[in-house]
Amino acid sequence: GDSVTQMEGPVTLSEEAFLTINCTYTATGYPSLFWYVQYPGEGLQLLLKATKADDKGSNKGFEATYRKETTSFHLEKGSVQVSDSAVYFCALSDYGDYKLSFGAGTTVTVRA
Amino acid sequence: NAGVTQTPKFQVLKTGQSMTLQCAQDMNHEYMSWYRQDPGMGLRLIHYSVGAGITDQGEVPNGYNVSRSTTEDFPLRLLSAAPSQTSVYFCASRERRGTQYFGPGTRLTVT
């Protein structure tokens, strides 16, 4: 079945540091890939997505590229801020399927 | 446009009690789903619905019931609460291959 594996946290960074969160997936079809963010005390929000191989999703300075050859969708940001402190979830949805499969989540804390 | 709304925000139950978590969306989305979030386990799908009158089980359906009588509403029922159901519950809705929108969550504690 479909599954998502993302790097375990927690991750603690200083402001303006570079952030990478690794995500790899297993899927039988042609999935769409997503990164969701959950700020403290809130629900999940879509951060970015990519629907086919080599697509790059980007939003709020975050980027992720859909790599079919390595089945990966790593999240990156060049200079993090304290406001980026959150839990980040990688997820996939297989073609024609309504359901999302989530990774375990990575807690990121950015210190001033 | 309120998006996805959930009530209540917090709830404490005793073992064996029943309750219904409410979820509503105003985006006319076909697909709605319930997830539970537990530390280190991400979100796990409990039940989902692809339209009014149609529901199906997800990854962890035991102990939960759902119904979908209208497009807007998708309540989740706990028939006999157990401590293992202590979790944060999220309702979500989406269009086919569209963005999934999440509600703010319900934090449930079963003692």
GROMACS .gro file of C-alpha atoms in nm, chain A residues 43-103:
model
   61
   43GLY     CA    1  -0.529   2.235   1.230
   44LEU     CA    2  -0.325   2.139   0.926
   45GLN     CA    3  -0.276   2.381   0.638
   46LEU     CA    4  -0.152   2.297   0.291
   47LEU     CA    5   0.198   2.441   0.248
   48LEU     CA    6   0.276   2.324  -0.105
   49LYS     CA    7   0.208   2.044  -0.349
   50ALA     CA    8   0.331   1.879  -0.668
   51THR     CA    9   0.121   1.663  -0.893
   52LYS     CA   10   0.372   1.506  -1.132
   53ALA     CA   11   0.737   1.414  -1.159
   54ASP     CA   12   0.986   1.706  -1.166
   55ASP     CA   13   0.721   1.954  -1.052
   56LYS     CA   14   0.843   2.199  -0.790
   57GLY     CA   15   0.599   2.322  -0.529
   58SER     CA   16   0.676   2.646  -0.349
   59ASN     CA   17   0.513   2.872  -0.092
   60LYS     CA   18   0.629   3.112   0.183
   61GLY     CA   19   0.993   3.051   0.093
   62PHE     CA   20   0.958   2.672   0.117
   63GLU     CA   21   1.027   2.448  -0.181
   64ALA     CA   22   1.000   2.079  -0.264
   65THR     CA   23   1.066   1.895  -0.590
   66TYR     CA   24   0.887   1.575  -0.689
   67ARG     CA   25   1.166   1.325  -0.769
   68LYS     CA   26   1.022   1.008  -0.918
   69GLU     CA   27   1.361   0.843  -0.963
   70THR     CA   28   1.438   0.865  -0.591
   71THR     CA   29   1.071   0.860  -0.478
   72SER     CA   30   1.138   1.170  -0.271
   73PHE     CA   31   0.981   1.507  -0.194
   74HIS     CA   32   1.221   1.683   0.044
   75LEU     CA   33   1.116   2.016   0.194
   76GLU     CA   34   1.368   2.301   0.202
   77LYS     CA   35   1.383   2.660   0.316
   78GLY     CA   36   1.689   2.875   0.283
   79SER     CA   37   1.645   3.102   0.585
   80VAL     CA   38   1.400   3.006   0.858
   81GLN     CA   39   1.224   3.242   1.096
   82VAL     CA   40   1.088   3.190   1.445
   83SER     CA   41   0.739   3.193   1.290
   84ASP     CA   42   0.828   2.875   1.096
   85SER     CA   43   0.821   2.676   1.420
   86ALA     CA   44   0.557   2.410   1.355
   87VAL     CA   45   0.500   2.044   1.278
   88TYR     CA   46   0.549   1.955   0.911
   89PHE     CA   47   0.377   1.657   0.747
   90CYS     CA   48   0.458   1.498   0.414
   91ALA     CA   49   0.161   1.329   0.246
   92LEU     CA   50   0.059   1.159  -0.076
   93SER     CA   51  -0.261   1.095  -0.263
   94ASP     CA   52  -0.261   0.829  -0.529
   95TYR     CA   53  -0.415   0.908  -0.867
   96GLY     CA   54  -0.792   0.884  -0.856
   97ASP     CA   55  -0.789   0.825  -0.484
   98TYR     CA   56  -0.943   1.071  -0.243
   99LYS     CA   57  -0.740   0.954   0.051
  100LEU     CA   58  -0.422   1.108   0.191
  101SER     CA   59  -0.146   0.902   0.348
  102PHE     CA   60   0.063   1.099   0.597
  103GLY     CA   61   0.411   1.071   0.734
   0.00000   0.00000   0.00000
